[in-house]
PDB file of C-alpha atoms and ligand atoms in Angstrom:
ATOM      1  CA  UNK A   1       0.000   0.000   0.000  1.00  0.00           C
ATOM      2  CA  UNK A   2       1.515   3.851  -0.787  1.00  0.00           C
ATOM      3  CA  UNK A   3       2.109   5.749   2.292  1.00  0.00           C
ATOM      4  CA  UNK A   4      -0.431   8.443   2.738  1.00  0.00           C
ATOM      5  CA  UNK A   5       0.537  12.042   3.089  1.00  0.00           C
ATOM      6  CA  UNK A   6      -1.982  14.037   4.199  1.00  0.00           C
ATOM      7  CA  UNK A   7      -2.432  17.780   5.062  1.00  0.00           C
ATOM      8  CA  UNK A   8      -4.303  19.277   8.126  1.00  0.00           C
ATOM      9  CA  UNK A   9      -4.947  22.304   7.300  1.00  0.00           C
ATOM     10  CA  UNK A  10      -6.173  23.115  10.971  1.00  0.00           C
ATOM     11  CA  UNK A  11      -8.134  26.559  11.167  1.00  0.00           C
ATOM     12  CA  UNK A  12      -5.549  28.058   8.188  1.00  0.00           C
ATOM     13  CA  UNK A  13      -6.789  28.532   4.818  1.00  0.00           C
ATOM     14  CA  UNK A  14      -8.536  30.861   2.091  1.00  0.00           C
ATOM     15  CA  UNK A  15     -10.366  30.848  -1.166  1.00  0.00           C
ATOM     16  CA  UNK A  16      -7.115  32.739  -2.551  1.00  0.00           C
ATOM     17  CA  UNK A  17      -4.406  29.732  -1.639  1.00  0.00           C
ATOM     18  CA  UNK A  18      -6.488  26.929  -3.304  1.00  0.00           C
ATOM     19  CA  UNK A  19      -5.801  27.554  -6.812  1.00  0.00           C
ATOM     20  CA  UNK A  20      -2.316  27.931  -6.604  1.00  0.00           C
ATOM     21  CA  UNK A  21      -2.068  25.340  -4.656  1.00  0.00           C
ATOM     22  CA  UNK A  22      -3.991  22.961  -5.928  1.00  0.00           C
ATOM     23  CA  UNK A  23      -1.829  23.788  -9.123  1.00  0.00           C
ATOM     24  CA  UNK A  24       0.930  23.243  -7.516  1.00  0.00           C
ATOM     25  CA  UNK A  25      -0.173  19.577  -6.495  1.00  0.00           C
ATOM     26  CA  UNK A  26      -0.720  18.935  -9.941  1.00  0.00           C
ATOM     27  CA  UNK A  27       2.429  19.761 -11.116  1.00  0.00           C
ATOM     28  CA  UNK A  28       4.696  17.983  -8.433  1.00  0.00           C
ATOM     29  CA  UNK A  29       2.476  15.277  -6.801  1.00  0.00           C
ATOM     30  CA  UNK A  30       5.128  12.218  -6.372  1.00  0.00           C
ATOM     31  CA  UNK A  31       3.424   9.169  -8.097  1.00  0.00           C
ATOM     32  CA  UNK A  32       4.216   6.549  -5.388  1.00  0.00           C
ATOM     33  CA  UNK A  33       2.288   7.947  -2.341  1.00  0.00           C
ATOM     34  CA  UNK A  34      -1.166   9.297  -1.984  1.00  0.00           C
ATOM     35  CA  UNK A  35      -1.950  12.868  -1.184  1.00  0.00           C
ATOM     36  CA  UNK A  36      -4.566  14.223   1.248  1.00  0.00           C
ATOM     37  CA  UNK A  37      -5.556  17.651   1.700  1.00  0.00           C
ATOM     38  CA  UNK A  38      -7.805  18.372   4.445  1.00  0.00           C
ATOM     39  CA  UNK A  39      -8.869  21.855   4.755  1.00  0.00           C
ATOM     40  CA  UNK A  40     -11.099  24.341   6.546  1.00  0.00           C
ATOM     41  CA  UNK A  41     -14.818  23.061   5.909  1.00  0.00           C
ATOM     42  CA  UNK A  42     -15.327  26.351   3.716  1.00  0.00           C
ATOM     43  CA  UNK A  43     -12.545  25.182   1.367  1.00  0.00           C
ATOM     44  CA  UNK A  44     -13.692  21.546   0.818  1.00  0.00           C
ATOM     45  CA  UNK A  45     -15.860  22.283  -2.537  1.00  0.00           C
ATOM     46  CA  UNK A  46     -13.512  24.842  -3.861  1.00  0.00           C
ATOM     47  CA  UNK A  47     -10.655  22.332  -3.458  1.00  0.00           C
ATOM     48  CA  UNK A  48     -13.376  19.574  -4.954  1.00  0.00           C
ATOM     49  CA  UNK A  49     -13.056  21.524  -8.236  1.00  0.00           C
ATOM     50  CA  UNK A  50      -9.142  22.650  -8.436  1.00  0.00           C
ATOM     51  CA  UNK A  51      -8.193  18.669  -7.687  1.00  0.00           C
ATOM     52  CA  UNK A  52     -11.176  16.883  -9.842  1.00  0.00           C
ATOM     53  CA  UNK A  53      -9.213  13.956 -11.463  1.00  0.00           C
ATOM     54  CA  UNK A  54      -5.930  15.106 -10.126  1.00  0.00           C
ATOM     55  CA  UNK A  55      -2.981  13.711  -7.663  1.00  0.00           C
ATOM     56  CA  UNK A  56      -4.397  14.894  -4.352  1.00  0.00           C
ATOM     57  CA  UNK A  57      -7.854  13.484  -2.648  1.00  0.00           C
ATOM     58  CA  UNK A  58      -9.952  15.471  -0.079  1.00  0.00           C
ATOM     59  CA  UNK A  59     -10.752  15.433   3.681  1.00  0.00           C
ATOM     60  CA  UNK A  60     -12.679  16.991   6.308  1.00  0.00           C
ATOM     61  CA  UNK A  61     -11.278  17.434  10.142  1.00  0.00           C
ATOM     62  CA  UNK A  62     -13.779  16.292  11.681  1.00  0.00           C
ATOM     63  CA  UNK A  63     -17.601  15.265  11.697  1.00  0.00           C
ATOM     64  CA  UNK A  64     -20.616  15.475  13.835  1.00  0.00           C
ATOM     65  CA  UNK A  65     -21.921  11.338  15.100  1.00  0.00           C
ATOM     66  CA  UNK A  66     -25.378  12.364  13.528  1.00  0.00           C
ATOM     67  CA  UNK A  67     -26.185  12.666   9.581  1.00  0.00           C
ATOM     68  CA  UNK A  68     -28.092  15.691  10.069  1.00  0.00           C
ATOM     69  CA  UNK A  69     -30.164  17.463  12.835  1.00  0.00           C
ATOM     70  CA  UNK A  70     -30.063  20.645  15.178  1.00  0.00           C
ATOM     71  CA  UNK A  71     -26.620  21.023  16.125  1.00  0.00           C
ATOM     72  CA  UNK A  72     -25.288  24.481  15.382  1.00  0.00           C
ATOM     73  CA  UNK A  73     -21.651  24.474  13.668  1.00  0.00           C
ATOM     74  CA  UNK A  74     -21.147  20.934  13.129  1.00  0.00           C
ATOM     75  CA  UNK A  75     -20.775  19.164  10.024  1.00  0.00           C
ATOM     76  CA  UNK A  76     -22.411  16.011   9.421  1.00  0.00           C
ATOM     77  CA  UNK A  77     -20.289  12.759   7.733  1.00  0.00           C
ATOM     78  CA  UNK A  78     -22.671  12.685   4.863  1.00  0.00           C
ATOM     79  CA  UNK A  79     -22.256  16.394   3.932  1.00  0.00           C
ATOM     80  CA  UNK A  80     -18.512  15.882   3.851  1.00  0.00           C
ATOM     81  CA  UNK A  81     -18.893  12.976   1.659  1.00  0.00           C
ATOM     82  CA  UNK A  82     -20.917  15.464  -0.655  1.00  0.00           C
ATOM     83  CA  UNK A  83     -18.923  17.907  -0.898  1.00  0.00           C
ATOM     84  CA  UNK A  84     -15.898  16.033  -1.662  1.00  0.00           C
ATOM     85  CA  UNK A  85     -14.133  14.337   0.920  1.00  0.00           C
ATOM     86  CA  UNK A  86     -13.115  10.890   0.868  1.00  0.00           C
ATOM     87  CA  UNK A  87     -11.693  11.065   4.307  1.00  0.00           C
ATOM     88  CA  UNK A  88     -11.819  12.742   7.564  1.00  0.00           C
ATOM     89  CA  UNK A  89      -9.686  13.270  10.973  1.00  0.00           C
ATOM     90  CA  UNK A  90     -11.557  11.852  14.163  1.00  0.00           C
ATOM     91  CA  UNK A  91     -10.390  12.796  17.821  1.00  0.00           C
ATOM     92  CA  UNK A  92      -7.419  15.144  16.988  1.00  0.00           C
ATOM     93  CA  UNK A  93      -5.776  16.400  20.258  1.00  0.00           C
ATOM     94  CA  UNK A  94      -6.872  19.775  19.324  1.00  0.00           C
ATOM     95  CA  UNK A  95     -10.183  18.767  19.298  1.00  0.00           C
ATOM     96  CA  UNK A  96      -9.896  16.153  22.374  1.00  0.00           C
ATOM     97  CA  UNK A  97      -8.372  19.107  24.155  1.00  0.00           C
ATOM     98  CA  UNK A  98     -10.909  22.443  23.208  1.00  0.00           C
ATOM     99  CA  UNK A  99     -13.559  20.272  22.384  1.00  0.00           C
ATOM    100  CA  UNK A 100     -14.304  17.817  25.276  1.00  0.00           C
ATOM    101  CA  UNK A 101     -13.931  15.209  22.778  1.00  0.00           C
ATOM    102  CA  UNK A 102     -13.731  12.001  24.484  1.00  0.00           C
ATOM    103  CA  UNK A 103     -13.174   8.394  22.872  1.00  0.00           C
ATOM    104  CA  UNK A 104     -16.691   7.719  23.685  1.00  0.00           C
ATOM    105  CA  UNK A 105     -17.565  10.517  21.145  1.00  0.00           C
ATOM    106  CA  UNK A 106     -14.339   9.654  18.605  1.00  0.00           C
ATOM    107  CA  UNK A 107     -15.993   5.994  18.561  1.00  0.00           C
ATOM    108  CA  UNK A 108     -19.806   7.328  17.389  1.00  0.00           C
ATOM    109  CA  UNK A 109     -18.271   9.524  14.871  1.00  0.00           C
ATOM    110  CA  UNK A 110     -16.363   7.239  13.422  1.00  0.00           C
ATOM    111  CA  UNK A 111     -19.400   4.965  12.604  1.00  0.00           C
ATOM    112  CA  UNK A 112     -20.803   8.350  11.427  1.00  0.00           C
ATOM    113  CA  UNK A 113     -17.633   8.331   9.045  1.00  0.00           C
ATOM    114  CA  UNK A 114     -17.850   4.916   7.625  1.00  0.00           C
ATOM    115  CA  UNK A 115     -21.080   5.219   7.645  1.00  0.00           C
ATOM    116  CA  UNK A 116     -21.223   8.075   4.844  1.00  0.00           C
ATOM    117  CA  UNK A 117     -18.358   6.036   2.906  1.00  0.00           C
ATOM    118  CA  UNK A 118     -15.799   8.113   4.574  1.00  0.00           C
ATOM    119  CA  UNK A 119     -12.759   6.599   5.487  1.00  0.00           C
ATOM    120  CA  UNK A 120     -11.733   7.797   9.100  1.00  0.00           C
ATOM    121  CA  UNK A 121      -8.289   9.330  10.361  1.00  0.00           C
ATOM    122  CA  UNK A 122      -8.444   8.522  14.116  1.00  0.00           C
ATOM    123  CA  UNK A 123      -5.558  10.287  16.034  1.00  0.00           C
ATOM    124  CA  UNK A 124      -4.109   8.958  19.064  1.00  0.00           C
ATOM    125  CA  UNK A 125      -1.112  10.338  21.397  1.00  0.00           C
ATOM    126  CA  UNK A 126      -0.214  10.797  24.646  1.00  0.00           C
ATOM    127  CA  UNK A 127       1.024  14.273  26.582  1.00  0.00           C
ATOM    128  CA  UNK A 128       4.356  15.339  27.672  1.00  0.00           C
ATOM    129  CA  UNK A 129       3.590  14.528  31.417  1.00  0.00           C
ATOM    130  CA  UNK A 130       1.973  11.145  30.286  1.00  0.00           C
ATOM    131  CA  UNK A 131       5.306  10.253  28.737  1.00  0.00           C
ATOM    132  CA  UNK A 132       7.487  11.386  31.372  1.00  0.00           C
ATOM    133  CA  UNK A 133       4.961   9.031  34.014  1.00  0.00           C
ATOM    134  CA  UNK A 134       5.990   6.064  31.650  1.00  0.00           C
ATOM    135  CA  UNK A 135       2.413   5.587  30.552  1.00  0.00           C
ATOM    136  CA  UNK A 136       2.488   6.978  26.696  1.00  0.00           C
ATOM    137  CA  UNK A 137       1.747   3.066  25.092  1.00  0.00           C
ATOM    138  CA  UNK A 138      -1.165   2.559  27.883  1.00  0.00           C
ATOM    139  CA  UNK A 139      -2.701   5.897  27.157  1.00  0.00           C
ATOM    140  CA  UNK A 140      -2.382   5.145  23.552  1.00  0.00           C
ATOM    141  CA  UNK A 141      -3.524   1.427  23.779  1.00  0.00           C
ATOM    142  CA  UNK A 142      -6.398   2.621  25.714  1.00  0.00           C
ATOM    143  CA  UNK A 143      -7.462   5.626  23.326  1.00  0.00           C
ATOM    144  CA  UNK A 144      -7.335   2.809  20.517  1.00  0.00           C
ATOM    145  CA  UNK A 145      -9.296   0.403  22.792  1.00  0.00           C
ATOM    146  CA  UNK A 146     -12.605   3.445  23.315  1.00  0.00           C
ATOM    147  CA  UNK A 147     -12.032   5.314  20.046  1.00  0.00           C
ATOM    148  CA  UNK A 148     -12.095   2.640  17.164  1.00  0.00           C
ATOM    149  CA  UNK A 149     -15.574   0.895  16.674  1.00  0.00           C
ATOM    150  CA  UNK A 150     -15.924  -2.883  15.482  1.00  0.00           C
ATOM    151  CA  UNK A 151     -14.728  -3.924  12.394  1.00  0.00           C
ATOM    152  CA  UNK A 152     -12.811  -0.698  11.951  1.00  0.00           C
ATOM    153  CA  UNK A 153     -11.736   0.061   8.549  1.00  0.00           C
ATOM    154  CA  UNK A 154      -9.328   3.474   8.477  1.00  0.00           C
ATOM    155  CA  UNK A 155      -6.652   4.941   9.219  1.00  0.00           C
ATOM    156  CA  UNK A 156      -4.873   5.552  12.766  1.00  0.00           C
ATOM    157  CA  UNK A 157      -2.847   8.852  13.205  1.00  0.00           C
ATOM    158  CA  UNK A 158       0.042   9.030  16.402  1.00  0.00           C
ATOM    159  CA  UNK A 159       0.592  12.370  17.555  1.00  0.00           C
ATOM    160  CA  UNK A 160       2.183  12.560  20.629  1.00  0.00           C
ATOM    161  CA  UNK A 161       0.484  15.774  21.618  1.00  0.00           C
ATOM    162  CA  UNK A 162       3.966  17.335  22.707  1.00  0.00           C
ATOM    163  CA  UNK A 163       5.578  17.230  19.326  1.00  0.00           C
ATOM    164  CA  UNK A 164       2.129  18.848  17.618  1.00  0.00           C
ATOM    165  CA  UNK A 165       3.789  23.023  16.196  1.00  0.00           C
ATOM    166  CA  UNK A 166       6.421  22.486  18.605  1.00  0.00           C
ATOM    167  CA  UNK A 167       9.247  21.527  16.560  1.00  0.00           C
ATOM    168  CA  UNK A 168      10.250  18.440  18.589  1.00  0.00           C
ATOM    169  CA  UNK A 169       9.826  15.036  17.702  1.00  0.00           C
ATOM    170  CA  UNK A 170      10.013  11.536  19.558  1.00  0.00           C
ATOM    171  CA  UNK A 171      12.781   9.639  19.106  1.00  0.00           C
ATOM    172  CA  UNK A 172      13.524   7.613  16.203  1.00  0.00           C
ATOM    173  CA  UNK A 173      13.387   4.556  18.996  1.00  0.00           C
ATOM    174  CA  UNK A 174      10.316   5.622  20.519  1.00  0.00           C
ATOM    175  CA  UNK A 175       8.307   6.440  17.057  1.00  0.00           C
ATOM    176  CA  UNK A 176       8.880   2.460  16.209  1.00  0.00           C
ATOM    177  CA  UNK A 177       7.971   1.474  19.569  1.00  0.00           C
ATOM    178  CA  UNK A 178       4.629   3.252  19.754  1.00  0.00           C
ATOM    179  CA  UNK A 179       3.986   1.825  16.097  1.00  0.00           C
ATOM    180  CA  UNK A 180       5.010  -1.505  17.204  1.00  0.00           C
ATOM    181  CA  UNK A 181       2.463  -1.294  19.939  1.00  0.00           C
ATOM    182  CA  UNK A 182      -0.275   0.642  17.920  1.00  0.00           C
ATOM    183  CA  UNK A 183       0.180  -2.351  15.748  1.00  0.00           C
ATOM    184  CA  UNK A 184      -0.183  -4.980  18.569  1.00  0.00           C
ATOM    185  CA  UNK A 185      -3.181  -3.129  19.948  1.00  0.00           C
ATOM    186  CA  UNK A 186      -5.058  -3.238  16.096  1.00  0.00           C
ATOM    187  CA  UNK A 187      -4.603  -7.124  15.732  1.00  0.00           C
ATOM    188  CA  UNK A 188      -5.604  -7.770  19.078  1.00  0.00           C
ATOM    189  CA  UNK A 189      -8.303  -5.725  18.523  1.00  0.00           C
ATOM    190  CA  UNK A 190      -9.248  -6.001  15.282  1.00  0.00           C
ATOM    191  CA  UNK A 191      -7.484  -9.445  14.006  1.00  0.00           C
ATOM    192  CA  UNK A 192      -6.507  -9.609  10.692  1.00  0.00           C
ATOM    193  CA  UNK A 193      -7.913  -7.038   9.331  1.00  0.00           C
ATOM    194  CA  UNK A 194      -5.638  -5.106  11.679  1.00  0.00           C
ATOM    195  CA  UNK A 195      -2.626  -5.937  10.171  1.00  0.00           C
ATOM    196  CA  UNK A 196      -3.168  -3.948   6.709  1.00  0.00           C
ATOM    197  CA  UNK A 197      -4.057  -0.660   8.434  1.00  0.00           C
ATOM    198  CA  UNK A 198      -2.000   2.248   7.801  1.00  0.00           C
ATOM    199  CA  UNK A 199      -0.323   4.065  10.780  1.00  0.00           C
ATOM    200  CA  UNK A 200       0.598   8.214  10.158  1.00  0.00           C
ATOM    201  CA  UNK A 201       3.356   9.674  11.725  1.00  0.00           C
ATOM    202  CA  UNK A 202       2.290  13.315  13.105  1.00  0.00           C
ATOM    203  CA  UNK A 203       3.817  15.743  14.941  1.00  0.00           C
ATOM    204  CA  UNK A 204       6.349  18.363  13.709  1.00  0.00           C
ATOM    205  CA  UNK A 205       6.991  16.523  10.479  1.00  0.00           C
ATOM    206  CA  UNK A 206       8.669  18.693   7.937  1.00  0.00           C
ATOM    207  CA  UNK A 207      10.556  18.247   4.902  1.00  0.00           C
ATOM    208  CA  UNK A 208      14.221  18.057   6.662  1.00  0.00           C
ATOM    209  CA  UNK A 209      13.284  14.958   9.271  1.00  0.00           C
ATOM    210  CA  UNK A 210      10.335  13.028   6.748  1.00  0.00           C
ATOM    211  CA  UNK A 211      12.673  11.125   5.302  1.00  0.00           C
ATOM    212  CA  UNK A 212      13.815   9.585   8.655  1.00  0.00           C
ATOM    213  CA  UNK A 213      10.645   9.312  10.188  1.00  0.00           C
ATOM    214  CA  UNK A 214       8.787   8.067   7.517  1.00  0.00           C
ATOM    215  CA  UNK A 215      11.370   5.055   6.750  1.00  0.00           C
ATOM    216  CA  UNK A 216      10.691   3.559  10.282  1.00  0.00           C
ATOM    217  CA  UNK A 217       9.101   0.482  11.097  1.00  0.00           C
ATOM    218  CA  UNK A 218       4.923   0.210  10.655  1.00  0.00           C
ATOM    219  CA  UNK A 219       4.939   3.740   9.510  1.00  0.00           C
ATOM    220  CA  UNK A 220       2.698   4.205   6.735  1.00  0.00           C
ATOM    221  CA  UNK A 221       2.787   7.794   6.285  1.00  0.00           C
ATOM    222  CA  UNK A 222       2.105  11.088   7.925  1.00  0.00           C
ATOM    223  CA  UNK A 223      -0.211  13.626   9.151  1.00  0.00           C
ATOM    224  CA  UNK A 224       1.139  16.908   8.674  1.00  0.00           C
ATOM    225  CA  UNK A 225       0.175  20.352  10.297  1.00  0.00           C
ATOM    226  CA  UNK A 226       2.008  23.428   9.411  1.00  0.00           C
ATOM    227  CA  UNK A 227       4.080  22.246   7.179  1.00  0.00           C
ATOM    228  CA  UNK A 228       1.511  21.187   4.571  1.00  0.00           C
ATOM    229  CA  UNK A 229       0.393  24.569   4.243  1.00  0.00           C
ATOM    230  CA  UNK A 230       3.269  25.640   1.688  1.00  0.00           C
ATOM    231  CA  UNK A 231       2.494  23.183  -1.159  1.00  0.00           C
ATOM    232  CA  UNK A 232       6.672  23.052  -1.988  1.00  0.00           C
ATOM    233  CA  UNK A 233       6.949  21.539   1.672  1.00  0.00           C
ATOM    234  CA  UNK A 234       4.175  19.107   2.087  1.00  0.00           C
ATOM    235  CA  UNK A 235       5.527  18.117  -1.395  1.00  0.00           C
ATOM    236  CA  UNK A 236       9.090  17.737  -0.599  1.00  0.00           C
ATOM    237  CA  UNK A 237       7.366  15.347   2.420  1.00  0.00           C
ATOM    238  CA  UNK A 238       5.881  13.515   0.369  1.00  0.00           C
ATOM    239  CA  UNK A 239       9.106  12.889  -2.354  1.00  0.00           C
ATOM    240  CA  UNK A 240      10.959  11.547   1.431  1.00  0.00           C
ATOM    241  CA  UNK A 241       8.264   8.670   1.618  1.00  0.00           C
ATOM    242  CA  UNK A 242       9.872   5.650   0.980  1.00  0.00           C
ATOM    243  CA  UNK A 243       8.533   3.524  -2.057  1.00  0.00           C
ATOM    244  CA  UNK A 244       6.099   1.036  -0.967  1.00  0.00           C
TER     245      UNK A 244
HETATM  246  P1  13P B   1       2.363  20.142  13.013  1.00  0.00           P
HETATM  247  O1  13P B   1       2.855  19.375  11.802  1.00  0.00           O
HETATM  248  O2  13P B   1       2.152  21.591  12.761  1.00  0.00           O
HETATM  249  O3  13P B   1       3.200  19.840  14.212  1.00  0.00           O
HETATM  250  O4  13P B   1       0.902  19.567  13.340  1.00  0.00           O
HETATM  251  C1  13P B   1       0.705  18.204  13.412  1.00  0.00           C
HETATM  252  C2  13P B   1      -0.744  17.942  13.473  1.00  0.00           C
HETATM  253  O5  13P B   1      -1.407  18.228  14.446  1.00  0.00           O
HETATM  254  C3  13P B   1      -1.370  17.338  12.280  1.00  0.00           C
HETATM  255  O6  13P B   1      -2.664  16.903  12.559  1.00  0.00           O
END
């Protein structure tokens, strides 16, 4: 499977950058990984239209558990879906964090996701003082354990919450052992099926340490914040991935 290189755009993002951008895609989109651009909701059809039949596919950054009803700001799964997106990022820390999002909540909108046909990007990660306590592969194994429903189908992101805009990463050592567990935790969870899934890399990836950090064991791509943002860097990322 080709690693997957996706862009969270976070709250950054407008009408003006998504030509250019999307151009720019086009022209230098690596053929041996896929690209994901997930953008501010406002961007999604815009983007829709500048990518039709090109390099890059679409997601959302999150989705509401229902497929429609009285809930003020939210986006439902199903509107996503329609306006583009083939994907979309579940339980990011930001959102755990300002959000109250807990892996009860992760869990129903991932069904949501799947669903509406989307495929789901469910981060995971511990903090800086859960690391320090020793306890970053329980926290992990336990956010896995609440946030991923039956038979899930997606993608799993690992962003140690620490290394999110800081410009610090984990170890090389301690990327592969998380994987290595994250893996563990999926087959035991999920059997088989949770031996294909693809694992991202996210936290401070940019185009001088992808290379490295995207060559390590069981990681099968990355999720990338503010360096996706300049379409020569989140394409230089993706030229480090290694051939799969
Ligand atoms: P940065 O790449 O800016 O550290 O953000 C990572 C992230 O949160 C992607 O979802």
């Amino acid at each position: 499977m080709p690693q997957l290189i996706a862009g969270n755009w976070k709250m950054f993002g407008r009408l003006a950058e998504v030509a250019p951008y999307a151009a720019a895609l086009r022209a230098g989109a690596p053929a041996h990984v896929e690209l994901l651009v997930c953008p501010p909701f406002t961007l999604l059809d815009r983007f829709a239209a500048a990518l039709a039949g090109g390099p890059a596919r679409l997601g959302g950054q999150d989705c509401h558990p229902a497929p429609e009803g009285p809930h003020t700001g939210d986006i439902a799964a199903p509107m996503l879906a329609e306006a583009g997106a083939r994907y979309v990022i579940l339980g990011h820390s930001e959102r755990r964090a300002n959000h109250g999002e807990t892996n009860a909540i992760v869990h129903a909108k991932a069904q949501a996701a799947i669903a509406a046909g989307l495929i789901p990007i469910v981060c995971v990660g511990e903090t800086e003082d859960e690391r320090e306590a020793g306890e970053a592969e329980a926290v992990v194994r336990g956010q896995l354990m609440h946030s991923l429903p039956p038979g899930f189908a997606g993608v799993v992101a690992y962003e140690p919450v620490w290394a999110i805009g800081t410009g610090r990463t984990p170890t090389e050592a301690d990327v592969t052992a998380m994987h290595a567990a994250i893996r563990a935790a999926l087959r035991a969870q999920l059997g088989a099926s949770g031996a294909g899934l693809r694992i991202l890399y996210g936290g401070s990836v940019k185009p001088g340490n992808a290379a490295s950090l995207l060559a390590l064991p069981e990681v099968g791509g990355a999720l990338v914040g503010g360096a996706s943002l300049k379409a020569e860097d989140f394409l230089a990322i993706a030229r480090a991935a290694p051939r799969g």
